[in-house]
mmCIF file of C-alpha atoms and ligand atoms in Angstrom:
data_model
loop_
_atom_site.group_PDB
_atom_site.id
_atom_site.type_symbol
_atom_site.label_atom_id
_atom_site.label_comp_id
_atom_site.label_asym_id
_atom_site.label_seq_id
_atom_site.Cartn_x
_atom_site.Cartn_y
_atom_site.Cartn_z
ATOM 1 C CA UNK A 74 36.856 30.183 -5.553
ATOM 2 C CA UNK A 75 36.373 32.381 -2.540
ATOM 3 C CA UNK A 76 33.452 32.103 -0.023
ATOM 4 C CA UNK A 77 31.795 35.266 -1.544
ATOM 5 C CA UNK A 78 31.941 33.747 -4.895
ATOM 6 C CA UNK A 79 29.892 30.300 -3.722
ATOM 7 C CA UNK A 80 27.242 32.612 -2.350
ATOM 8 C CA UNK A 81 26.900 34.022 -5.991
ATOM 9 C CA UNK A 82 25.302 30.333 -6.779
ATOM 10 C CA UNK A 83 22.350 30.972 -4.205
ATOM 11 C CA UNK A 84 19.434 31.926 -5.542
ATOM 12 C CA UNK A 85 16.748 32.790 -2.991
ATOM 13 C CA UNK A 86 13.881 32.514 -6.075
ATOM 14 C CA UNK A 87 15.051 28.912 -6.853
ATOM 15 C CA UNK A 88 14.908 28.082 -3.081
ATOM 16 C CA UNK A 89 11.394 29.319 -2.639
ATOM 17 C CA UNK A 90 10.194 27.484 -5.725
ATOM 18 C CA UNK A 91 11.664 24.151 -4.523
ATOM 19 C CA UNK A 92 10.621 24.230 -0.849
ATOM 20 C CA UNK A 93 8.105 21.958 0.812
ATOM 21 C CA UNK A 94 4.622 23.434 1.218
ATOM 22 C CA UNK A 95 3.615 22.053 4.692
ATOM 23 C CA UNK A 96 6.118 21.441 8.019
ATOM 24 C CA UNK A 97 9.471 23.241 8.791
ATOM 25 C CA UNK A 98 11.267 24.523 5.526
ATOM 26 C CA UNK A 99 14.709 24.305 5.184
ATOM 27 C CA UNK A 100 17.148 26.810 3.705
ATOM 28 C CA UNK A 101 20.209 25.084 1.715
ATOM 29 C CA UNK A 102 22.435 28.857 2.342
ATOM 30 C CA UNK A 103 22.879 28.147 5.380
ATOM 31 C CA UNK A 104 25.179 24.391 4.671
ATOM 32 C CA UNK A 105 26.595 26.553 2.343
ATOM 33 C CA UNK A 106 27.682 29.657 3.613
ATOM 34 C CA UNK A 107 29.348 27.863 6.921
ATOM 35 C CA UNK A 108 31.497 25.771 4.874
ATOM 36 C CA UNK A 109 33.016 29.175 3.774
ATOM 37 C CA UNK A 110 34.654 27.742 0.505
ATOM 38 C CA UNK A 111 33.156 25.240 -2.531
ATOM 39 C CA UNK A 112 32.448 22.011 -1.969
ATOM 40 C CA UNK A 113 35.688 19.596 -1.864
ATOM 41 C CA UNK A 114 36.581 18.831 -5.113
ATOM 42 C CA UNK A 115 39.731 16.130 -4.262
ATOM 43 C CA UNK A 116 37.115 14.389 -1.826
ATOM 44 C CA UNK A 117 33.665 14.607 -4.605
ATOM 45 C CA UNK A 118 36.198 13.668 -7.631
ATOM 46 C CA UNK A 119 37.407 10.408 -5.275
ATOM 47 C CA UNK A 120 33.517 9.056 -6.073
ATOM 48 C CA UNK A 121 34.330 8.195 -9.628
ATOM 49 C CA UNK A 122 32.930 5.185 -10.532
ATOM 50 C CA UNK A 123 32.600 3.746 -7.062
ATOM 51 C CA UNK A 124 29.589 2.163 -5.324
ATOM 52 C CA UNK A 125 27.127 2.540 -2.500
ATOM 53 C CA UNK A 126 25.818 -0.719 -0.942
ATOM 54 C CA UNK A 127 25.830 0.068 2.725
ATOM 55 C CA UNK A 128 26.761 2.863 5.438
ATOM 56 C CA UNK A 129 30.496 2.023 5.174
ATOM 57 C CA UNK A 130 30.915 2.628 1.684
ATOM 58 C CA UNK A 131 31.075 6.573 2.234
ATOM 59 C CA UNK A 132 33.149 8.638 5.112
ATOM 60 C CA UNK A 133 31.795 11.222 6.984
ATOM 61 C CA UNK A 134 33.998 14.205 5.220
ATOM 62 C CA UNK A 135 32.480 12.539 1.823
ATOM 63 C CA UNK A 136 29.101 12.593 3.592
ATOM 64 C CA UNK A 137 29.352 16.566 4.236
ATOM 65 C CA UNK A 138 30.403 17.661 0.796
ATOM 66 C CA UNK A 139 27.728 16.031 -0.985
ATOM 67 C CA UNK A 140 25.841 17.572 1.408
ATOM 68 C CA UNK A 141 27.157 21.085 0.650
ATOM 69 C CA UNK A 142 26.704 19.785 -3.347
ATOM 70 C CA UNK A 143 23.373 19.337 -2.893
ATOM 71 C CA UNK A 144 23.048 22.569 -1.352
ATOM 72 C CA UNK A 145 24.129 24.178 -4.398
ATOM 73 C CA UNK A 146 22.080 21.708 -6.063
ATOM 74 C CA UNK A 147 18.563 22.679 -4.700
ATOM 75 C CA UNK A 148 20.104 26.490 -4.904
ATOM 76 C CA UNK A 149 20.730 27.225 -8.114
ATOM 77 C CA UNK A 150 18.857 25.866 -11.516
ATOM 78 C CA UNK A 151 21.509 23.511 -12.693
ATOM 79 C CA UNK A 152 19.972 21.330 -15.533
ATOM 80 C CA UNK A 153 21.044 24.360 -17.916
ATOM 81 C CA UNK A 154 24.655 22.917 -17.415
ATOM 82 C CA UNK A 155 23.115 19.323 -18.633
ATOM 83 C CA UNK A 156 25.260 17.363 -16.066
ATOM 84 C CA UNK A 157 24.280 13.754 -17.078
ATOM 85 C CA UNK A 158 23.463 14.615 -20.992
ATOM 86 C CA UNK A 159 24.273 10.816 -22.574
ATOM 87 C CA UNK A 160 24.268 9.461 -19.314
ATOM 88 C CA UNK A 161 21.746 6.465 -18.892
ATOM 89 C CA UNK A 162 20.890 5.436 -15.133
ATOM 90 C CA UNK A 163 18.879 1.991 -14.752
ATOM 91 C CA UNK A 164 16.330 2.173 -11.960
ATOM 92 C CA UNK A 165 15.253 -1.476 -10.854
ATOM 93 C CA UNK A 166 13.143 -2.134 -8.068
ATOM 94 C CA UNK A 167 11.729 -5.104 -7.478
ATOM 95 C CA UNK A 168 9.997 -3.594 -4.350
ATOM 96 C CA UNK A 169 7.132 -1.163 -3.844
ATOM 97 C CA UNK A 170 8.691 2.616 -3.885
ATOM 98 C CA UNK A 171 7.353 6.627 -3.872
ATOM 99 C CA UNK A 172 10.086 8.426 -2.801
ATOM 100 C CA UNK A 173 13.449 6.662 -3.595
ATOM 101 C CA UNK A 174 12.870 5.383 -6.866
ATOM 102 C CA UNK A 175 10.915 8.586 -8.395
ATOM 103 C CA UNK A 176 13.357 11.351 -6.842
ATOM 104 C CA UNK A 177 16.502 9.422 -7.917
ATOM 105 C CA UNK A 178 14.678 9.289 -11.235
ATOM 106 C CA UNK A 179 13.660 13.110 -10.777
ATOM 107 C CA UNK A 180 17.683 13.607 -10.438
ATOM 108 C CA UNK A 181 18.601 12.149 -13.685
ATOM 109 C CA UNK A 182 15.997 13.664 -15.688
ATOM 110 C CA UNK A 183 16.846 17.148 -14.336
ATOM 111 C CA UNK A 184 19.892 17.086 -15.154
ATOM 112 C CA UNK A 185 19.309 15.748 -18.661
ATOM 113 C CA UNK A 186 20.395 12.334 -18.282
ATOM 114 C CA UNK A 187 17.943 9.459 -19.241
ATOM 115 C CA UNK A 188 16.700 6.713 -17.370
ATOM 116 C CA UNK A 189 15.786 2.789 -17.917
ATOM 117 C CA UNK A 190 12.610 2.168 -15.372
ATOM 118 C CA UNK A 191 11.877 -1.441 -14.060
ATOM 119 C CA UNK A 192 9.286 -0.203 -11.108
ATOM 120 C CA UNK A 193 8.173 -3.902 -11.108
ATOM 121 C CA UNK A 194 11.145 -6.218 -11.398
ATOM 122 C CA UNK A 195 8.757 -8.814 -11.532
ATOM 123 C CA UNK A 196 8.492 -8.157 -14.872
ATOM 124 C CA UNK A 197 12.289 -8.850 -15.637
ATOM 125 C CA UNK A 198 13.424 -12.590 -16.465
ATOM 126 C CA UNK A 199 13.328 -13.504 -12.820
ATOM 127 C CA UNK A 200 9.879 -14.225 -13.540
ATOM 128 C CA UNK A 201 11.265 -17.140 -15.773
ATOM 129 C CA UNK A 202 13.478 -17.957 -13.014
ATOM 130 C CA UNK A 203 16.512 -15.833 -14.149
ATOM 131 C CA UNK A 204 19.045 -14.776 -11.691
ATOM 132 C CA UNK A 205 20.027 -11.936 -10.793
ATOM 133 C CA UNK A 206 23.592 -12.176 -11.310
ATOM 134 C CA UNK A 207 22.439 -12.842 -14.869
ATOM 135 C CA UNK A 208 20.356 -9.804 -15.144
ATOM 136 C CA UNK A 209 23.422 -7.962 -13.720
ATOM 137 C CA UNK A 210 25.299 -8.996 -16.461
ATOM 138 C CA UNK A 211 22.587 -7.886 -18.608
ATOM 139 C CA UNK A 212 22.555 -4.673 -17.152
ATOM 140 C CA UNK A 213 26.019 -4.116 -18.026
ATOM 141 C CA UNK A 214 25.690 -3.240 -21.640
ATOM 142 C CA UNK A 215 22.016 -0.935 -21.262
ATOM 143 C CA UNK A 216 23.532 1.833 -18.929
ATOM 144 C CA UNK A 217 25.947 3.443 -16.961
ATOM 145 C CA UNK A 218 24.896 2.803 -13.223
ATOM 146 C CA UNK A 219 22.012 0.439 -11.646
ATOM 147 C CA UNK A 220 20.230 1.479 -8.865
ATOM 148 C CA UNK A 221 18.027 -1.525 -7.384
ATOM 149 C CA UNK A 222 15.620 -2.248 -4.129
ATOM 150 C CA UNK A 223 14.826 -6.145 -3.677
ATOM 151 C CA UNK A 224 13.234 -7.229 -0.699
ATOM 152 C CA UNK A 225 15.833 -9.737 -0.352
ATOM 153 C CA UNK A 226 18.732 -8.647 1.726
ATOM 154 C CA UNK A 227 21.010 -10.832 -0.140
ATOM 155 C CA UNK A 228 19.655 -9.888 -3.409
ATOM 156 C CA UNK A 229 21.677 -6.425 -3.754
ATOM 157 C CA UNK A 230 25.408 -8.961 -3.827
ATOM 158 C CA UNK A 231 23.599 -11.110 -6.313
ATOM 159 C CA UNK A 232 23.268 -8.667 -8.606
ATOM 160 C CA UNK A 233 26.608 -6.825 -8.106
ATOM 161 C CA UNK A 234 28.167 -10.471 -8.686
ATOM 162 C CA UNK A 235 27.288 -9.991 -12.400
ATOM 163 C CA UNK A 236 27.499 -5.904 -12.492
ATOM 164 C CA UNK A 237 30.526 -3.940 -13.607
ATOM 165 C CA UNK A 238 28.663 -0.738 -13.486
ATOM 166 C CA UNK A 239 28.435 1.418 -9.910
ATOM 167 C CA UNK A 240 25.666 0.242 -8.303
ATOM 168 C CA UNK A 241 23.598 1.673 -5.452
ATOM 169 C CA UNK A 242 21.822 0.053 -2.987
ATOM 170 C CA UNK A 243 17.729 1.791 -2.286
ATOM 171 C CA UNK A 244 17.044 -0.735 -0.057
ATOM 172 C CA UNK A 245 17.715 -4.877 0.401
ATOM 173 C CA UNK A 246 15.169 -6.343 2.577
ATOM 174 C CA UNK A 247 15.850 -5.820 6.760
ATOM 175 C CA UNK A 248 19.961 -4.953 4.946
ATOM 176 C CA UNK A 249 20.800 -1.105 4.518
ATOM 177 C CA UNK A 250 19.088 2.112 3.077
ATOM 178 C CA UNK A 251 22.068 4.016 2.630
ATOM 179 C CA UNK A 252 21.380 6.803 0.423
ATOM 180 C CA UNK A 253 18.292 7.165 2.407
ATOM 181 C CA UNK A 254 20.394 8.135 5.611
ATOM 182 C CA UNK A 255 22.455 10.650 3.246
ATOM 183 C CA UNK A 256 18.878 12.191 2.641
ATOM 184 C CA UNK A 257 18.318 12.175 6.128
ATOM 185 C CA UNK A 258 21.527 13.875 7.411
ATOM 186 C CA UNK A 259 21.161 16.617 4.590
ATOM 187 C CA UNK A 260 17.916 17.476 6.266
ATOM 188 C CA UNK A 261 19.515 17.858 9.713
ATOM 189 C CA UNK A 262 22.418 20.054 8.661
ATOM 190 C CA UNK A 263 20.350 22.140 6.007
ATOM 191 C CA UNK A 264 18.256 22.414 10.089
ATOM 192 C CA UNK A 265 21.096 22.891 11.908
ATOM 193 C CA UNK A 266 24.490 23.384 10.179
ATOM 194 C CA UNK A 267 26.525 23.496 12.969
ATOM 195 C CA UNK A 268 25.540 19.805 13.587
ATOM 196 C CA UNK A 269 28.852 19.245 10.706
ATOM 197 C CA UNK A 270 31.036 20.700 13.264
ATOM 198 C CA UNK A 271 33.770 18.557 14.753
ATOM 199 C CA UNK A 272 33.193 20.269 17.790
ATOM 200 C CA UNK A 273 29.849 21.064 17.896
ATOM 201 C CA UNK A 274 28.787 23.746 21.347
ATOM 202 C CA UNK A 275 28.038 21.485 23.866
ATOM 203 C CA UNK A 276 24.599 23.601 23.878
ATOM 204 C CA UNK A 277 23.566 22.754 20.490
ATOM 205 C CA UNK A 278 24.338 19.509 20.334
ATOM 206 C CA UNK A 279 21.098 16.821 20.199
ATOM 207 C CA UNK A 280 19.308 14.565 22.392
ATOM 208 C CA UNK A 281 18.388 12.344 19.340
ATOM 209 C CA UNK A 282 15.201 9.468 19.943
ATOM 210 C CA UNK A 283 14.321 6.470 17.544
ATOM 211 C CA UNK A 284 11.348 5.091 17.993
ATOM 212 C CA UNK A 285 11.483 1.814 16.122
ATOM 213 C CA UNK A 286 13.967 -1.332 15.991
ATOM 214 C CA UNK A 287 16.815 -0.424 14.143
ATOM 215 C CA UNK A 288 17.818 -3.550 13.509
ATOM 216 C CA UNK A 289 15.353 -4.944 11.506
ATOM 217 C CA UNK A 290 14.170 -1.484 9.808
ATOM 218 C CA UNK A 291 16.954 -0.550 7.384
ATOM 219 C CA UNK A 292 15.808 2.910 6.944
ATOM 220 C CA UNK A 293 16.169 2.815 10.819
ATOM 221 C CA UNK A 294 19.671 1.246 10.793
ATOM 222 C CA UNK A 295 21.603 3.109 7.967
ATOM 223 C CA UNK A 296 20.292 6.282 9.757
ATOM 224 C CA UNK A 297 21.705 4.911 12.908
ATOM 225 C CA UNK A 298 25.031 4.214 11.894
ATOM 226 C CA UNK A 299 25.268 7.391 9.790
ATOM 227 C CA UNK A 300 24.429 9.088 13.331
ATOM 228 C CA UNK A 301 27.778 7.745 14.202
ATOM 229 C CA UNK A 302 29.704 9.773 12.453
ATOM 230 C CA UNK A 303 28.003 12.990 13.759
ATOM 231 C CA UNK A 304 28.628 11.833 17.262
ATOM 232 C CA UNK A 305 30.120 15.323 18.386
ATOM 233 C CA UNK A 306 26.682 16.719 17.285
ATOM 234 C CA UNK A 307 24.776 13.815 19.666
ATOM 235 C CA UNK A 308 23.928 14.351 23.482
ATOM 236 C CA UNK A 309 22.180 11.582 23.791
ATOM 237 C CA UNK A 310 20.275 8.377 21.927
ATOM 238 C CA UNK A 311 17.245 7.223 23.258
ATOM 239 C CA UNK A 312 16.086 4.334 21.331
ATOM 240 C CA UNK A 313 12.063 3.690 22.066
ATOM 241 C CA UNK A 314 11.247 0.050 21.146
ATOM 242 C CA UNK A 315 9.091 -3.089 22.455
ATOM 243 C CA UNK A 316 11.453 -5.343 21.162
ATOM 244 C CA UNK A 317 14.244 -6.160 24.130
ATOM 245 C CA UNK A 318 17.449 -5.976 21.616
ATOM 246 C CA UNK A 319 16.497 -2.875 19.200
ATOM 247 C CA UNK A 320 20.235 -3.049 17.403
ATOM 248 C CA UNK A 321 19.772 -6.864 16.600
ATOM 249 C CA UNK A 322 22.672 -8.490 14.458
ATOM 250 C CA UNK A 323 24.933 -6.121 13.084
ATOM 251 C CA UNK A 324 24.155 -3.406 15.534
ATOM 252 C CA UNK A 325 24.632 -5.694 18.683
ATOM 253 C CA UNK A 326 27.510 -4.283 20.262
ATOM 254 C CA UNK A 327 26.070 -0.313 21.522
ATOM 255 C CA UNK A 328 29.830 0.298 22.995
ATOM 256 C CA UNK A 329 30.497 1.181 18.783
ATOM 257 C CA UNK A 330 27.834 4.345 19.440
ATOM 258 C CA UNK A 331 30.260 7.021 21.127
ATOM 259 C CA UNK A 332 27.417 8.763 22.690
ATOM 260 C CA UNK A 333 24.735 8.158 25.586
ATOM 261 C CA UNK A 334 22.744 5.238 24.608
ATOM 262 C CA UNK A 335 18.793 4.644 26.712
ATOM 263 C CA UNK A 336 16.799 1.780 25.758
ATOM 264 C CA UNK A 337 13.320 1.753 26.369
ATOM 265 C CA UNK A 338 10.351 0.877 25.632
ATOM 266 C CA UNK A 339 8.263 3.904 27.464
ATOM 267 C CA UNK A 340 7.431 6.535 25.289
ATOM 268 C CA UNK A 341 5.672 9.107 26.999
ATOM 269 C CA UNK A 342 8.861 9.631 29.979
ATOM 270 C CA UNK A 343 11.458 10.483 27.459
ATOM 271 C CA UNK A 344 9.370 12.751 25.045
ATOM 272 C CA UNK A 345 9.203 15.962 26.140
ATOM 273 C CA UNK A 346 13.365 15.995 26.341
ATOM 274 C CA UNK A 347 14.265 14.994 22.959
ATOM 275 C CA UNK A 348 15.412 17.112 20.091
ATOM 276 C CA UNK A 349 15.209 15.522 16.965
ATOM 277 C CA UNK A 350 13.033 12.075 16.848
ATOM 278 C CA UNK A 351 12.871 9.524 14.044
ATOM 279 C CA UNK A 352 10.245 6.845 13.470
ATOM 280 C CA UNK A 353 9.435 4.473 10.989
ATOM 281 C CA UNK A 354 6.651 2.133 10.709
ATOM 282 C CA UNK A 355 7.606 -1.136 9.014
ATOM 283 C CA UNK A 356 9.568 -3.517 10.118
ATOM 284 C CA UNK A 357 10.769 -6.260 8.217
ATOM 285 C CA UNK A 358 10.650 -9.991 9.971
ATOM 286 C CA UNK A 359 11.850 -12.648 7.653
ATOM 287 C CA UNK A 360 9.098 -12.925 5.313
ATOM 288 C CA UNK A 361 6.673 -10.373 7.042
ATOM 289 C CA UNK A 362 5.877 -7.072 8.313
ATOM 290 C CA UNK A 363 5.603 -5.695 11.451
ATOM 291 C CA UNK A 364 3.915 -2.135 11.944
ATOM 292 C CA UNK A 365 4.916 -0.075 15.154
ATOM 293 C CA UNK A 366 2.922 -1.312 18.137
ATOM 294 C CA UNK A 367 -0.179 1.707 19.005
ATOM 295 C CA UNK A 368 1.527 2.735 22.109
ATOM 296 C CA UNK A 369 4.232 4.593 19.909
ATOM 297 C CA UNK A 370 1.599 7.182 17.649
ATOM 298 C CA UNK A 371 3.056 10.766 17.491
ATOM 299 C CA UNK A 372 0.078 13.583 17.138
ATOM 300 C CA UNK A 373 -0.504 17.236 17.814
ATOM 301 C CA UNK A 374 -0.905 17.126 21.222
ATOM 302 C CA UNK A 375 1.688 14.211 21.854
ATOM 303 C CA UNK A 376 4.195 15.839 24.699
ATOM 304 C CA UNK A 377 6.893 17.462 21.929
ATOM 305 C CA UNK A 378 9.175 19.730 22.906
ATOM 306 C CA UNK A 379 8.274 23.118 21.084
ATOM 307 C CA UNK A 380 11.532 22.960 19.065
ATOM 308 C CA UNK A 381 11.434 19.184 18.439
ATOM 309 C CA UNK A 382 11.518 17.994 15.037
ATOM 310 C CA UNK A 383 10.421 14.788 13.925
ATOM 311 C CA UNK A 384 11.968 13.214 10.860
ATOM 312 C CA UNK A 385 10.341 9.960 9.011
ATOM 313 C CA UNK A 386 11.200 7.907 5.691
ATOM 314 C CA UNK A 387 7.812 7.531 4.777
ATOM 315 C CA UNK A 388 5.476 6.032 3.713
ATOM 316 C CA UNK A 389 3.570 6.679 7.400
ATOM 317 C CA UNK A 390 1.151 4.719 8.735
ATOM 318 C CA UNK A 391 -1.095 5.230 11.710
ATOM 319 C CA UNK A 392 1.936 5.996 14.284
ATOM 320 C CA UNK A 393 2.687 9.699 12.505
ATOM 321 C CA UNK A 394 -0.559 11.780 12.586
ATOM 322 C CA UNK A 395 -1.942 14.276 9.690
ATOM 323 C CA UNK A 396 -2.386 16.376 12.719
ATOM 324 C CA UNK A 397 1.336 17.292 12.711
ATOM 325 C CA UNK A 398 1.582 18.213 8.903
ATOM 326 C CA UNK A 399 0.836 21.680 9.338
ATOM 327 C CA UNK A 400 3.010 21.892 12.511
ATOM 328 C CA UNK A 401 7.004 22.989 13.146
ATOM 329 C CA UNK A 402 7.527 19.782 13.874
ATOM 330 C CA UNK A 403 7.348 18.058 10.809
ATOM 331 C CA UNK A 404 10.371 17.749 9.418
ATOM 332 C CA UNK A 405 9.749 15.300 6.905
ATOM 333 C CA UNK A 406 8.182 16.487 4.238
ATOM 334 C CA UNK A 407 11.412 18.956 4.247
ATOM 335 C CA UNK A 408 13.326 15.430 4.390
ATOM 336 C CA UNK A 409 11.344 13.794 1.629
ATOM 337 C CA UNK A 410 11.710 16.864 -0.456
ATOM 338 C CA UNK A 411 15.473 17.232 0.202
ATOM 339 C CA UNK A 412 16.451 13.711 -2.051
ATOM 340 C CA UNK A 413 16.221 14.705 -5.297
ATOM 341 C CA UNK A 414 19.170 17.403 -4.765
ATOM 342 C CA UNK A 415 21.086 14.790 -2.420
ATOM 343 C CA UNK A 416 20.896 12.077 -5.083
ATOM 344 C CA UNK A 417 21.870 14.731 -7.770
ATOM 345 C CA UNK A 418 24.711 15.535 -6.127
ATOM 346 C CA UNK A 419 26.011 11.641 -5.797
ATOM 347 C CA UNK A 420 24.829 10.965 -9.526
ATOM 348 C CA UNK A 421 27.349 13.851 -10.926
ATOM 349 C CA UNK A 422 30.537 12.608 -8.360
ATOM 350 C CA UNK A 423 29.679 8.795 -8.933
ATOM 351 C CA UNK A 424 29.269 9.463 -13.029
ATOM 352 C CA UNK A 425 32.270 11.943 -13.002
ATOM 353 C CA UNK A 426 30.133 14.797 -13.969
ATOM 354 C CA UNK A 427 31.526 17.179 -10.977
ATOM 355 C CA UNK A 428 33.568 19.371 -14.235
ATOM 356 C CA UNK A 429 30.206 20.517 -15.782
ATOM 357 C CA UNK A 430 29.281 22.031 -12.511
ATOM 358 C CA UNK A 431 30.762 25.711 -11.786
ATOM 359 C CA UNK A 432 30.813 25.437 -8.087
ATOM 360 C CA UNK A 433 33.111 22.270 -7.775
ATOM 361 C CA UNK A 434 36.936 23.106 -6.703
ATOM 362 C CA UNK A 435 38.975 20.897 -9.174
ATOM 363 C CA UNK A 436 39.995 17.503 -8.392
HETATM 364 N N1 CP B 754 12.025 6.578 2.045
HETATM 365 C C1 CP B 754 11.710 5.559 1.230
HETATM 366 O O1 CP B 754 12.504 4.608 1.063
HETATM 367 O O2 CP B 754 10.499 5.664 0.643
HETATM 368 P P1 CP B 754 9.958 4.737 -0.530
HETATM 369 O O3 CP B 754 9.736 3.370 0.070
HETATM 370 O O4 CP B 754 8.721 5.372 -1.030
HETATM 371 O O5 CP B 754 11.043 4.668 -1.579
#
């Protein structure tokens, strides 16, 4: 399949339909047409079967062709291929969700697959005291894959010590978000496409700020150390925190980042420079939350550069302001909106669906 013959998959009528209402919206043609071919089939096919716990469990060239999948995902009205048909996808969250729970759930039903909803797990067996390796091993003969959030970081190798099936991780207490970072990255190169480039023009590349502790948000973190794979698209970090060590355990040794690294806990100096800045608001202390301190609130008439764009998991608190909805600098809605078509994309390679999609090269 030629370049030309990808392009025939865009269609501008299903883009408009599917793009957020409020905030910057983002094109998918654009990831699509640089790539100049199909998405990878040898590299998509390699995520039969496999699983996603944390950041490591996917390489950056796997990372840009579901990216490019999705593309095609959000571009074109799949579901009358039936991707998933008699697939059954087990959704078990035993922590509060909006976003990842009901858009990987949006995914499977789109593409005619079915889905086994737990959106309280408290209402499994553990409320009888059953364990979770048990209710892994349960899970084993009801579907096809498990995706779970616990608050528990431990809890997501609990589970997987009973499960057979693939298993993705949505979120294990101050542990990983991966998927979420996937969401996050599809954003940024549906914004800026060249950002995929090995060698990205030294003029486009990013002055990226966090505002938030990475290592005890896990939103924060797997977005971080997804970032390190698009270091030739990175200037500069700034990471904005009150706490003294933002990486924390895991994330302790900064040399790993091969880009600029600032620390600070002063906002309002390093604002007007950056490019791209991503907040959160919870973080997760043991058994408690913290919410970002009031000296870090982003608003209308905060200091943004004009381009800036400011990307956010969600759910928001005080720190992002409705002030900025209607603005070019809210990315995330865009974000949020992206992660149905991400998550599509890693449902069909994970279930080894990729042949019922025309745009895949073959394996
Ligand atoms: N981004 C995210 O994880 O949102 P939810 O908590 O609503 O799933």
């Amino acid at each position: 399949m030629t370049a030309l013959d990808v392009m025939r998959f865009v269609e501008p009528e299903v883009i408009a339909r599917r793009t957020n209402s409020r905030g910057v919206k983002l094109d998918p043609s654009g990831l699509i047409e640089r790539g100049r071919r199909p998405p990878a089939g040898p590299v998509l096919h390699g995520l039969a079967g496999r699983s996603i716990a944390e950041h490591g469990d996917l390489s950056r060239p796997e990372v840009i062709e579901l990216c490019r999948l999705a593309s095609l995902m959000e571009a074109n009205d799949v579901a009358i291929h039936h991707p998933l048909d008699g697939k059954v996808v087990i959704t078990a969250f035993f922590e509060a969700s909006t976003r990842t729970r009901l858009s990987f759930e949006s995914a499977v039903l789109r593409l005619d697959g079915k889905v086994l909803s737990v959106p309280d797990g408290r209402t499994t067996g553990t409320a009888k005291g059953e364990s979770l390796s048990d209710i892994g091993e349960m899970f084993n003969s009801y579907g096809d894959l498990v995706v779970m959030r616990h608050p528990e970081t431990e809890a997501a190798q609990e589970l997987t010590d009973g499960l057979d099936l693939p298993f993705i991780n949505a979120g294990n207490g101050s542990g990983e978000h991966p998927t979420q970072a996937l969401v996050d990255w599809f954003a940024l190169l549906k914004w800026r496409p060249e950002l995929a480039d090995p060698t990205v023009d030294p003029e486009r590349r990013i002055h990226l700020g966090i505002i938030g502790t990475p290592g005890n948000m896990r939103a924060v973190k797997s977005f971080l150390l997804r970032s390190i794979d698009f270091a030739p698209a990175i200037r500069k970090l700034t990471v904005i925190s009150e706490m003294a060590d933002p990486f924390g355990a895991g994330l302790n040794d900064p040399e790993r980042l091969d880009f600029e690294v600032e620390i600070t806990n002063e906002m309002a100096p390093v604002l007007p420079e950056l490019d791209v800045i991503y907040m959160n608001s919870i973080a997760l202390l043991g058994d408690s939350y913290q919410l970002l301190g009031e000296q870090y609130r982003l608003h209308a008439q905060s200091t943004l550069k004009p381009s800036a764009v400011i990307m956010h998991p969600l759910a928001r608190r005080d720190e992002l302001d409705t002030s900025l909805d209607e603005t070019q600098h809210n990315l995330y809605f865009a974000q949020a909106a992206g992660a149905t078509y991400l998550r599509q994309a890693l449902l069909s390679a994970i279930l080894q669906r990729l042949d019922r999609l025309p745009f895949v090269e073959g394996a």
